[in-house]
């Protein structure tokens, strides 16, 4: 889970703080000290995570793009400059742009806002931004909530009493609520000093950046590992009562399966060793594609003198093109019905006959014993070529407007429903851009209605891509635009 550190470098952060009755530091110095402490912790315990550093006042700047080089982050902290007034809204818009460009809309991200609680004055201040939320045009919406899942941690270089003397704490709490409420506000306890800022960042580390240690077992082999990012307990909705679930600290590899046999949009993972969870109590396989493992090596292992189980496992899976089926915890899974019942899976050597046959054809997906008597009009994109075909079909009909108006909107709505079902907002925006491009490329001889229909369809797709329930309802269709040229 990548992290963005958003550092306030406005003039209010240069206010002096008296330390030990003689030496003076700025609030910015305290913030830098706390961040250096955090980066040192992440360099030791979160080496696989990506972190970016941004600074803001009335404008924002990306100082260090997403990196695993914590030395570069610390060097950038040491060269921070001071600027003018605080404008949180523009900085949040900058965070949205940076994250979406690097990771898209689906990757969860942690945002750490470092500020002294002085949130600006007049127009451009956070107070003014929150007061005008309900009076904005669609093209000037507040950047929260972000288009991607977010955890917002607000680190205040101020104590709670100071923030409560004004409406700063209320505004920060509203900011946290707008982000989705997943996160926390941290304030300094006691006098503003190095010890207090260390304690504040220590609470953040315990809350969000403490490592998750586990033992990975495979037969007689085992290894101490660390899971990235730290898996959090969740509550699974149940028909009777909510069921809390947590990843065990003992992880058991119960089998292996070829990547091609599970390749499909819901389970393709960016991670390496731990892509699946298996539940022994039920006959299904589930995806746990959220975590990444790292061996905790000893000094001799780092020198390459001792066997390393994780290196062996990683190399074997990569060479063989397989993934490991790992039990994360009991009764916690998402069904992958095309694999059939988990109790039917086992070593090929124990099967009466090779399920892959002489031509090495995969037995998956498992076909149901009885064929259904009705057709399923469901759009599924197993491979990129299927999605490309559907987009090209829309574009072909778009070039034949208005003769193909009904077919154009039929295919467009089919793709729109599938994209909404998958949460594929980028697809809607991309197709909208393609339709706008087609509109600009229409020849002079094109029917006037073609330009109207293309512009109308593109606008509706862009509205749906925002996720707003008013425009992204699954059961709604985009209807053809009625014009003076329509028949």
Tab-separated table of C-alpha atoms in Angstrom:
chain	number	residue	atom	x	y	z
A	1	UNK	CA	0.000	0.000	0.000
A	2	UNK	CA	1.850	3.137	-1.165
A	3	UNK	CA	2.166	6.165	1.107
A	4	UNK	CA	2.073	9.866	0.203
A	5	UNK	CA	3.595	12.291	2.718
A	6	UNK	CA	2.058	15.754	2.234
A	7	UNK	CA	4.202	18.313	4.074
A	8	UNK	CA	2.920	21.798	4.951
A	9	UNK	CA	5.688	24.332	4.163
A	10	UNK	CA	3.626	27.484	4.675
A	11	UNK	CA	4.885	30.399	6.799
A	12	UNK	CA	2.945	29.248	9.874
A	13	UNK	CA	5.197	26.169	10.045
A	14	UNK	CA	8.162	28.485	10.685
A	15	UNK	CA	6.758	29.653	14.023
A	16	UNK	CA	9.409	29.180	16.731
A	17	UNK	CA	9.155	26.619	19.510
A	18	UNK	CA	11.306	27.025	22.611
A	19	UNK	CA	13.194	23.893	23.629
A	20	UNK	CA	14.929	23.462	27.004
A	21	UNK	CA	14.343	27.123	27.767
A	22	UNK	CA	17.082	28.374	25.441
A	23	UNK	CA	17.386	26.744	22.019
A	24	UNK	CA	14.668	27.583	19.501
A	25	UNK	CA	13.316	25.380	16.732
A	26	UNK	CA	10.576	25.860	14.190
A	27	UNK	CA	7.508	23.654	13.998
A	28	UNK	CA	8.829	22.553	10.630
A	29	UNK	CA	11.942	21.229	12.375
A	30	UNK	CA	9.793	19.125	14.702
A	31	UNK	CA	7.853	17.739	11.733
A	32	UNK	CA	11.057	16.870	9.873
A	33	UNK	CA	12.406	15.119	12.978
A	34	UNK	CA	9.245	13.001	13.228
A	35	UNK	CA	9.289	12.125	9.537
A	36	UNK	CA	12.952	11.102	9.709
A	37	UNK	CA	12.016	8.765	12.542
A	38	UNK	CA	9.198	7.297	10.434
A	39	UNK	CA	11.396	6.864	7.334
A	40	UNK	CA	14.076	5.090	9.373
A	41	UNK	CA	11.423	2.707	10.696
A	42	UNK	CA	10.061	2.052	7.186
A	43	UNK	CA	13.553	1.523	5.786
A	44	UNK	CA	14.036	-1.267	8.347
A	45	UNK	CA	10.550	-2.789	8.403
A	46	UNK	CA	8.725	-1.712	5.218
A	47	UNK	CA	11.403	-1.989	2.545
A	48	UNK	CA	8.909	-3.189	-0.081
A	49	UNK	CA	6.584	-0.206	0.245
A	50	UNK	CA	6.642	2.833	-2.038
A	51	UNK	CA	6.557	6.338	-0.563
A	52	UNK	CA	6.282	9.768	-2.208
A	53	UNK	CA	7.007	13.173	-0.663
A	54	UNK	CA	5.023	16.286	-1.571
A	55	UNK	CA	5.204	19.848	-0.202
A	56	UNK	CA	2.466	22.470	-0.319
A	57	UNK	CA	1.538	26.007	0.591
A	58	UNK	CA	-0.649	27.934	-1.881
A	59	UNK	CA	0.779	25.582	-4.557
A	60	UNK	CA	1.989	21.986	-4.355
A	61	UNK	CA	5.132	20.258	-5.554
A	62	UNK	CA	6.148	16.603	-5.907
A	63	UNK	CA	9.587	16.539	-4.271
A	64	UNK	CA	10.263	12.788	-4.485
A	65	UNK	CA	8.173	10.466	-6.721
A	66	UNK	CA	7.159	7.048	-5.384
A	67	UNK	CA	10.325	5.284	-4.308
A	68	UNK	CA	11.782	2.691	-1.955
A	69	UNK	CA	14.882	4.835	-1.464
A	70	UNK	CA	14.354	6.297	2.004
A	71	UNK	CA	17.717	8.071	1.867
A	72	UNK	CA	16.358	10.169	-1.006
A	73	UNK	CA	13.267	11.002	1.059
A	74	UNK	CA	15.358	12.066	4.045
A	75	UNK	CA	17.645	14.179	1.868
A	76	UNK	CA	14.602	15.981	0.432
A	77	UNK	CA	13.374	16.719	3.960
A	78	UNK	CA	16.660	18.389	4.722
A	79	UNK	CA	16.272	20.885	1.874
A	80	UNK	CA	12.672	22.027	2.398
A	81	UNK	CA	12.055	25.693	1.659
A	82	UNK	CA	9.467	28.019	3.205
A	83	UNK	CA	6.637	29.448	1.112
A	84	UNK	CA	3.427	31.436	1.575
A	85	UNK	CA	-0.088	30.641	2.824
A	86	UNK	CA	-1.772	27.267	3.327
A	87	UNK	CA	-4.151	25.866	0.695
A	88	UNK	CA	-5.089	22.300	1.580
A	89	UNK	CA	-7.612	21.852	-1.233
A	90	UNK	CA	-5.142	22.369	-4.081
A	91	UNK	CA	-2.668	20.058	-2.322
A	92	UNK	CA	-5.267	17.303	-2.052
A	93	UNK	CA	-6.030	17.689	-5.751
A	94	UNK	CA	-2.317	17.296	-6.399
A	95	UNK	CA	-2.241	14.089	-4.343
A	96	UNK	CA	-5.132	12.735	-6.386
A	97	UNK	CA	-3.332	13.508	-9.652
A	98	UNK	CA	-0.038	11.954	-8.512
A	99	UNK	CA	-1.597	8.742	-7.179
A	100	UNK	CA	-3.954	8.167	-10.119
A	101	UNK	CA	-1.140	8.729	-12.609
A	102	UNK	CA	1.138	6.231	-10.850
A	103	UNK	CA	-1.280	3.608	-9.500
A	104	UNK	CA	-4.716	4.187	-11.058
A	105	UNK	CA	-7.994	4.216	-9.147
A	106	UNK	CA	-7.956	0.708	-7.695
A	107	UNK	CA	-4.814	0.710	-5.539
A	108	UNK	CA	-5.383	1.650	-1.864
A	109	UNK	CA	-3.140	4.465	-0.680
A	110	UNK	CA	-2.159	5.988	2.670
A	111	UNK	CA	-1.977	9.783	2.881
A	112	UNK	CA	-0.076	11.461	5.700
A	113	UNK	CA	-0.894	15.182	6.033
A	114	UNK	CA	1.704	17.013	8.138
A	115	UNK	CA	0.441	20.406	9.338
A	116	UNK	CA	0.438	22.750	12.329
A	117	UNK	CA	-3.339	23.180	12.295
A	118	UNK	CA	-3.250	26.660	10.712
A	119	UNK	CA	-5.476	25.958	7.737
A	120	UNK	CA	-5.271	29.210	5.820
A	121	UNK	CA	-7.137	32.509	5.735
A	122	UNK	CA	-9.981	33.643	3.484
A	123	UNK	CA	-10.541	32.201	0.029
A	124	UNK	CA	-8.431	29.108	-0.480
A	125	UNK	CA	-8.422	28.174	3.206
A	126	UNK	CA	-9.789	24.819	4.345
A	127	UNK	CA	-12.504	26.612	6.301
A	128	UNK	CA	-13.702	28.405	3.156
A	129	UNK	CA	-13.459	25.208	1.094
A	130	UNK	CA	-15.637	23.236	3.517
A	131	UNK	CA	-18.208	26.042	3.774
A	132	UNK	CA	-18.684	26.103	-0.009
A	133	UNK	CA	-18.937	22.330	-0.565
A	134	UNK	CA	-22.625	22.396	-1.472
A	135	UNK	CA	-22.388	25.399	-3.776
A	136	UNK	CA	-19.888	24.145	-6.344
A	137	UNK	CA	-20.192	23.331	-10.012
A	138	UNK	CA	-19.464	19.776	-11.137
A	139	UNK	CA	-16.105	20.782	-12.574
A	140	UNK	CA	-14.987	22.378	-9.285
A	141	UNK	CA	-15.800	19.645	-6.796
A	142	UNK	CA	-13.758	19.195	-3.640
A	143	UNK	CA	-11.095	16.503	-4.231
A	144	UNK	CA	-12.349	14.315	-1.355
A	145	UNK	CA	-13.270	11.544	-1.411
A	146	UNK	CA	-10.421	10.458	-3.668
A	147	UNK	CA	-11.215	8.157	-6.620
A	148	UNK	CA	-9.053	5.474	-4.948
A	149	UNK	CA	-9.367	3.842	-1.477
A	150	UNK	CA	-7.610	6.020	1.091
A	151	UNK	CA	-6.458	6.050	4.693
A	152	UNK	CA	-5.848	9.606	5.867
A	153	UNK	CA	-3.524	10.267	8.795
A	154	UNK	CA	-3.377	13.911	9.903
A	155	UNK	CA	-0.237	14.675	11.924
A	156	UNK	CA	-0.620	17.982	13.787
A	157	UNK	CA	2.480	19.747	15.088
A	158	UNK	CA	0.267	21.233	17.786
A	159	UNK	CA	-1.485	19.963	20.887
A	160	UNK	CA	-5.228	19.359	21.114
A	161	UNK	CA	-5.798	22.390	23.382
A	162	UNK	CA	-4.273	24.717	20.801
A	163	UNK	CA	-6.404	23.282	17.990
A	164	UNK	CA	-9.612	23.500	20.026
A	165	UNK	CA	-9.103	27.222	20.696
A	166	UNK	CA	-10.226	27.726	17.079
A	167	UNK	CA	-12.330	25.597	14.748
A	168	UNK	CA	-9.199	23.859	13.396
A	169	UNK	CA	-9.989	20.489	14.995
A	170	UNK	CA	-13.582	20.582	13.689
A	171	UNK	CA	-12.315	21.278	10.166
A	172	UNK	CA	-9.745	18.487	10.354
A	173	UNK	CA	-12.396	16.040	11.588
A	174	UNK	CA	-14.627	17.050	8.673
A	175	UNK	CA	-11.691	16.493	6.312
A	176	UNK	CA	-11.245	12.991	7.729
A	177	UNK	CA	-14.969	12.298	7.333
A	178	UNK	CA	-14.954	13.441	3.697
A	179	UNK	CA	-12.037	11.125	2.935
A	180	UNK	CA	-14.139	8.156	4.016
A	181	UNK	CA	-13.401	8.178	7.734
A	182	UNK	CA	-10.665	5.559	7.474
A	183	UNK	CA	-7.718	7.054	9.320
A	184	UNK	CA	-6.972	9.140	12.395
A	185	UNK	CA	-5.918	12.567	13.642
A	186	UNK	CA	-2.756	12.618	15.763
A	187	UNK	CA	-1.817	15.558	17.996
A	188	UNK	CA	1.153	16.228	20.262
A	189	UNK	CA	0.737	15.628	23.981
A	190	UNK	CA	2.345	18.085	26.365
A	191	UNK	CA	4.814	20.801	25.322
A	192	UNK	CA	5.957	21.103	21.716
A	193	UNK	CA	9.356	19.417	21.805
A	194	UNK	CA	11.363	16.633	20.178
A	195	UNK	CA	10.181	14.090	22.737
A	196	UNK	CA	6.514	14.903	22.113
A	197	UNK	CA	6.818	14.675	18.324
A	198	UNK	CA	8.645	11.336	18.666
A	199	UNK	CA	5.790	10.048	20.815
A	200	UNK	CA	3.210	11.215	18.257
A	201	UNK	CA	4.947	9.493	15.340
A	202	UNK	CA	5.470	6.451	17.547
A	203	UNK	CA	1.694	6.199	17.959
A	204	UNK	CA	1.312	6.425	14.179
A	205	UNK	CA	3.846	3.626	13.664
A	206	UNK	CA	2.048	1.395	16.170
A	207	UNK	CA	-1.291	2.138	14.526
A	208	UNK	CA	-0.433	1.894	10.824
A	209	UNK	CA	3.154	0.773	10.232
A	210	UNK	CA	3.856	-2.006	12.705
A	211	UNK	CA	5.188	-5.103	10.892
A	212	UNK	CA	3.190	-8.344	10.661
A	213	UNK	CA	5.395	-11.343	11.426
A	214	UNK	CA	4.339	-14.874	10.521
A	215	UNK	CA	5.744	-18.334	9.816
A	216	UNK	CA	5.221	-19.845	6.364
A	217	UNK	CA	5.053	-23.651	6.316
A	218	UNK	CA	5.350	-25.993	3.342
A	219	UNK	CA	5.605	-29.623	4.373
A	220	UNK	CA	8.745	-29.969	6.515
A	221	UNK	CA	10.063	-26.567	5.405
A	222	UNK	CA	9.262	-23.319	7.169
A	223	UNK	CA	10.508	-19.770	7.302
A	224	UNK	CA	9.916	-16.606	9.304
A	225	UNK	CA	8.311	-14.053	6.990
A	226	UNK	CA	6.872	-10.573	7.105
A	227	UNK	CA	3.651	-9.731	5.262
A	228	UNK	CA	3.340	-6.468	3.296
A	229	UNK	CA	1.215	-4.493	3.751
A	230	UNK	CA	0.127	-5.470	7.242
A	231	UNK	CA	-3.155	-7.422	6.904
A	232	UNK	CA	-5.895	-5.873	8.992
A	233	UNK	CA	-8.812	-7.661	10.662
A	234	UNK	CA	-12.049	-7.335	8.740
A	235	UNK	CA	-15.693	-8.100	9.422
A	236	UNK	CA	-17.315	-10.360	6.842
A	237	UNK	CA	-21.003	-9.690	6.313
A	238	UNK	CA	-23.067	-12.745	7.112
A	239	UNK	CA	-26.776	-13.453	6.865
A	240	UNK	CA	-26.975	-14.276	10.577
A	241	UNK	CA	-24.290	-12.128	12.207
A	242	UNK	CA	-21.094	-10.316	11.220
A	243	UNK	CA	-18.024	-12.538	11.425
A	244	UNK	CA	-14.623	-11.039	12.317
A	245	UNK	CA	-11.690	-12.433	10.369
A	246	UNK	CA	-7.931	-12.069	10.845
A	247	UNK	CA	-4.908	-13.555	9.081
A	248	UNK	CA	-3.193	-16.264	11.135
A	249	UNK	CA	0.445	-15.950	12.096
A	250	UNK	CA	0.941	-19.551	10.941
A	251	UNK	CA	0.512	-19.707	7.152
A	252	UNK	CA	0.260	-23.132	5.583
A	253	UNK	CA	0.889	-23.853	1.891
A	254	UNK	CA	-1.619	-26.586	1.074
A	255	UNK	CA	-0.992	-26.956	-2.661
A	256	UNK	CA	0.070	-25.446	-5.962
A	257	UNK	CA	-1.790	-24.654	-9.173
A	258	UNK	CA	-0.803	-23.272	-12.552
A	259	UNK	CA	-1.269	-19.544	-13.097
A	260	UNK	CA	-3.184	-20.173	-16.330
A	261	UNK	CA	-5.798	-22.179	-14.414
A	262	UNK	CA	-6.742	-19.267	-12.196
A	263	UNK	CA	-6.054	-16.350	-14.551
A	264	UNK	CA	-9.102	-14.094	-14.550
A	265	UNK	CA	-9.729	-10.457	-13.582
A	266	UNK	CA	-10.831	-11.072	-9.968
A	267	UNK	CA	-7.697	-12.978	-8.944
A	268	UNK	CA	-4.743	-11.598	-10.925
A	269	UNK	CA	-2.371	-10.379	-8.210
A	270	UNK	CA	0.486	-7.890	-8.198
A	271	UNK	CA	2.010	-9.894	-5.369
A	272	UNK	CA	4.459	-12.664	-5.339
A	273	UNK	CA	4.185	-15.509	-2.911
A	274	UNK	CA	0.815	-15.276	-1.211
A	275	UNK	CA	-1.918	-14.946	-3.816
A	276	UNK	CA	-4.564	-17.315	-2.385
A	277	UNK	CA	-6.378	-18.328	0.760
A	278	UNK	CA	-7.845	-21.771	1.227
A	279	UNK	CA	-10.576	-22.723	3.672
A	280	UNK	CA	-10.521	-26.329	4.807
A	281	UNK	CA	-14.059	-26.086	6.148
A	282	UNK	CA	-15.667	-25.293	2.795
A	283	UNK	CA	-15.271	-26.594	-0.728
A	284	UNK	CA	-14.043	-23.419	-2.329
A	285	UNK	CA	-10.797	-21.635	-3.031
A	286	UNK	CA	-10.561	-17.949	-2.197
A	287	UNK	CA	-8.394	-15.070	-3.179
A	288	UNK	CA	-6.285	-13.263	-0.637
A	289	UNK	CA	-4.388	-11.179	-3.191
A	290	UNK	CA	-3.413	-8.424	-0.819
A	291	UNK	CA	-0.080	-9.272	0.674
A	292	UNK	CA	3.539	-9.803	-0.158
A	293	UNK	CA	6.039	-11.897	1.776
A	294	UNK	CA	9.590	-11.138	2.671
A	295	UNK	CA	12.063	-13.464	4.356
A	296	UNK	CA	13.532	-12.219	7.614
A	297	UNK	CA	17.155	-13.213	6.973
A	298	UNK	CA	19.837	-13.777	9.544
A	299	UNK	CA	23.345	-12.421	9.092
A	300	UNK	CA	24.568	-15.692	7.591
A	301	UNK	CA	21.632	-15.832	5.193
A	302	UNK	CA	22.362	-12.288	4.053
A	303	UNK	CA	25.878	-13.438	3.298
A	304	UNK	CA	24.450	-16.277	1.195
A	305	UNK	CA	25.809	-19.031	3.456
A	306	UNK	CA	22.514	-20.598	4.566
A	307	UNK	CA	19.567	-22.047	2.602
A	308	UNK	CA	16.703	-19.618	2.191
A	309	UNK	CA	13.230	-21.134	1.847
A	310	UNK	CA	11.588	-17.982	0.422
A	311	UNK	CA	14.225	-17.731	-2.305
A	312	UNK	CA	13.622	-21.402	-3.165
A	313	UNK	CA	9.841	-20.922	-3.213
A	314	UNK	CA	9.961	-17.744	-5.281
A	315	UNK	CA	12.322	-19.223	-7.840
A	316	UNK	CA	10.351	-22.446	-8.132
A	317	UNK	CA	7.007	-20.706	-8.643
A	318	UNK	CA	8.500	-18.344	-11.207
A	319	UNK	CA	10.158	-21.116	-13.208
A	320	UNK	CA	7.149	-23.429	-13.115
A	321	UNK	CA	4.554	-20.676	-13.730
A	322	UNK	CA	2.532	-21.636	-10.681
A	323	UNK	CA	1.061	-20.067	-7.550
A	324	UNK	CA	0.803	-21.428	-4.031
A	325	UNK	CA	-2.522	-22.106	-2.328
A	326	UNK	CA	-2.121	-20.787	1.214
A	327	UNK	CA	-4.477	-21.125	4.155
A	328	UNK	CA	-4.788	-17.680	5.733
A	329	UNK	CA	-7.550	-18.494	8.186
A	330	UNK	CA	-10.677	-20.609	8.624
A	331	UNK	CA	-13.917	-19.730	6.797
A	332	UNK	CA	-12.524	-16.670	5.016
A	333	UNK	CA	-12.646	-16.826	1.232
A	334	UNK	CA	-14.108	-15.584	-2.001
A	335	UNK	CA	-15.423	-18.316	-4.276
A	336	UNK	CA	-13.664	-19.199	-7.512
A	337	UNK	CA	-16.341	-21.490	-8.916
A	338	UNK	CA	-14.424	-22.448	-12.065
A	339	UNK	CA	-12.043	-24.508	-9.907
A	340	UNK	CA	-14.871	-26.697	-8.616
A	341	UNK	CA	-14.822	-28.182	-5.121
A	342	UNK	CA	-11.586	-27.865	-3.187
A	343	UNK	CA	-11.944	-31.446	-1.969
A	344	UNK	CA	-11.541	-32.606	-5.573
A	345	UNK	CA	-8.155	-30.892	-5.940
A	346	UNK	CA	-5.074	-32.966	-5.253
A	347	UNK	CA	-1.792	-34.269	-6.653
A	348	UNK	CA	-1.947	-35.354	-10.288
A	349	UNK	CA	-0.150	-38.558	-9.289
A	350	UNK	CA	-3.129	-39.629	-7.171
A	351	UNK	CA	-5.700	-39.078	-9.922
A	352	UNK	CA	-7.020	-42.192	-11.779
A	353	UNK	CA	-5.899	-40.524	-14.988
A	354	UNK	CA	-4.058	-37.328	-15.855
A	355	UNK	CA	-6.719	-34.570	-15.776
A	356	UNK	CA	-4.684	-32.573	-18.303
A	357	UNK	CA	-4.844	-35.420	-20.834
A	358	UNK	CA	-2.346	-36.296	-23.518
A	359	UNK	CA	-2.613	-32.872	-25.174
A	360	UNK	CA	-1.889	-31.113	-21.841
A	361	UNK	CA	-5.226	-29.252	-21.924
A	362	UNK	CA	-6.276	-27.636	-18.663
A	363	UNK	CA	-9.335	-29.197	-16.930
A	364	UNK	CA	-10.384	-25.729	-15.786
A	365	UNK	CA	-12.854	-24.138	-15.779
A	366	UNK	CA	-14.868	-27.043	-14.401
A	367	UNK	CA	-18.007	-27.461	-16.486
A	368	UNK	CA	-21.323	-27.901	-14.611
A	369	UNK	CA	-22.903	-31.312	-14.904
A	370	UNK	CA	-26.199	-29.868	-16.170
A	371	UNK	CA	-26.469	-27.187	-18.817
A	372	UNK	CA	-28.800	-24.335	-18.081
A	373	UNK	CA	-31.746	-23.917	-20.351
A	374	UNK	CA	-31.485	-20.173	-20.662
A	375	UNK	CA	-28.884	-17.870	-22.149
A	376	UNK	CA	-26.720	-15.707	-19.900
A	377	UNK	CA	-26.238	-12.205	-21.220
A	378	UNK	CA	-23.197	-11.461	-19.025
A	379	UNK	CA	-20.115	-9.619	-20.234
A	380	UNK	CA	-16.849	-11.145	-19.027
A	381	UNK	CA	-13.381	-10.090	-20.123
A	382	UNK	CA	-10.993	-12.949	-19.472
A	383	UNK	CA	-8.328	-11.550	-21.773
A	384	UNK	CA	-7.461	-8.103	-23.064
A	385	UNK	CA	-8.474	-9.133	-26.578
A	386	UNK	CA	-12.096	-9.570	-25.494
A	387	UNK	CA	-12.250	-6.060	-24.103
A	388	UNK	CA	-10.555	-4.670	-27.192
A	389	UNK	CA	-13.122	-6.382	-29.407
A	390	UNK	CA	-16.032	-4.814	-27.503
A	391	UNK	CA	-14.497	-1.329	-27.710
A	392	UNK	CA	-13.809	-1.720	-31.440
A	393	UNK	CA	-17.413	-2.810	-31.976
A	394	UNK	CA	-18.618	0.447	-30.392
A	395	UNK	CA	-16.260	2.506	-32.544
A	396	UNK	CA	-17.363	0.743	-35.740
A	397	UNK	CA	-20.990	1.562	-34.987
A	398	UNK	CA	-20.023	5.116	-34.021
A	399	UNK	CA	-18.604	5.673	-37.516
A	400	UNK	CA	-21.915	4.572	-39.046
A	401	UNK	CA	-24.132	6.968	-37.116
A	402	UNK	CA	-26.979	7.792	-37.386
A	403	UNK	CA	-27.833	4.587	-39.309
A	404	UNK	CA	-26.497	2.407	-36.478
A	405	UNK	CA	-27.816	4.506	-33.585
A	406	UNK	CA	-29.740	1.684	-31.870
A	407	UNK	CA	-26.879	-0.806	-32.226
A	408	UNK	CA	-24.372	1.801	-31.050
A	409	UNK	CA	-26.258	2.487	-27.822
A	410	UNK	CA	-26.936	-1.217	-27.247
A	411	UNK	CA	-23.221	-2.042	-27.327
A	412	UNK	CA	-22.352	1.098	-25.366
A	413	UNK	CA	-24.773	0.224	-22.545
A	414	UNK	CA	-23.533	-3.372	-22.455
A	415	UNK	CA	-19.965	-2.154	-21.919
A	416	UNK	CA	-21.123	0.483	-19.414
A	417	UNK	CA	-22.910	-2.096	-17.243
A	418	UNK	CA	-19.919	-4.426	-17.252
A	419	UNK	CA	-17.540	-1.593	-16.350
A	420	UNK	CA	-19.799	-0.490	-13.476
A	421	UNK	CA	-20.071	-4.077	-12.218
A	422	UNK	CA	-16.282	-4.439	-12.164
A	423	UNK	CA	-15.658	-0.921	-10.807
A	424	UNK	CA	-13.687	-0.269	-14.005
A	425	UNK	CA	-14.092	3.531	-13.954
A	426	UNK	CA	-11.005	4.111	-16.102
A	427	UNK	CA	-12.612	2.169	-18.953
A	428	UNK	CA	-15.626	4.503	-19.033
A	429	UNK	CA	-13.364	7.548	-19.111
A	430	UNK	CA	-11.167	5.981	-21.807
A	431	UNK	CA	-14.091	5.101	-24.083
A	432	UNK	CA	-15.497	8.612	-23.575
A	433	UNK	CA	-12.170	10.055	-24.763
A	434	UNK	CA	-12.264	7.768	-27.815
A	435	UNK	CA	-15.781	8.925	-28.708
A	436	UNK	CA	-14.746	12.577	-28.394
A	437	UNK	CA	-11.822	11.854	-30.688
A	438	UNK	CA	-14.161	10.205	-33.218
A	439	UNK	CA	-16.354	13.299	-33.060
A	440	UNK	CA	-13.440	15.592	-33.961
A	441	UNK	CA	-12.478	13.325	-36.872
A	442	UNK	CA	-15.911	13.260	-38.513
A	443	UNK	CA	-15.694	14.230	-42.199
A	444	UNK	CA	-17.536	17.274	-43.525
A	445	UNK	CA	-19.976	14.952	-45.260
A	446	UNK	CA	-21.019	13.275	-41.983
A	447	UNK	CA	-24.628	13.558	-40.857
A	448	UNK	CA	-25.077	16.354	-38.241
A	449	UNK	CA	-26.760	13.925	-35.847
A	450	UNK	CA	-23.556	11.865	-35.584
A	451	UNK	CA	-21.674	14.643	-33.772
A	452	UNK	CA	-24.554	15.211	-31.347
A	453	UNK	CA	-24.843	11.502	-30.491
A	454	UNK	CA	-21.092	11.046	-30.007
A	455	UNK	CA	-20.793	14.108	-27.752
A	456	UNK	CA	-23.852	13.031	-25.755
A	457	UNK	CA	-22.576	9.461	-25.265
A	458	UNK	CA	-19.098	10.681	-24.254
A	459	UNK	CA	-20.571	13.088	-21.686
A	460	UNK	CA	-22.754	10.377	-20.126
A	461	UNK	CA	-19.811	7.985	-19.844
A	462	UNK	CA	-17.691	10.653	-18.161
A	463	UNK	CA	-20.458	11.313	-15.641
A	464	UNK	CA	-20.740	7.582	-14.919
A	465	UNK	CA	-16.952	7.340	-14.473
A	466	UNK	CA	-17.170	9.661	-11.443
A	467	UNK	CA	-19.021	6.946	-9.510
A	468	UNK	CA	-21.804	9.388	-8.612
A	469	UNK	CA	-24.941	7.314	-7.920
A	470	UNK	CA	-27.012	9.808	-9.926
A	471	UNK	CA	-25.167	8.888	-13.135
A	472	UNK	CA	-23.617	5.477	-12.354
A	473	UNK	CA	-26.751	3.478	-11.544
A	474	UNK	CA	-26.350	-0.054	-12.866
A	475	UNK	CA	-29.966	-0.437	-14.007
A	476	UNK	CA	-29.965	2.776	-16.059
A	477	UNK	CA	-29.166	2.975	-19.747
A	478	UNK	CA	-27.830	5.797	-21.870
A	479	UNK	CA	-30.655	6.764	-24.220
A	480	UNK	CA	-30.087	8.305	-27.670
A	481	UNK	CA	-30.196	12.083	-27.714
A	482	UNK	CA	-33.311	13.493	-29.340
A	483	UNK	CA	-32.348	16.111	-31.932
A	484	UNK	CA	-34.012	17.909	-34.790
A	485	UNK	CA	-32.204	15.485	-37.078
A	486	UNK	CA	-33.472	12.341	-35.299
A	487	UNK	CA	-36.038	10.306	-37.190
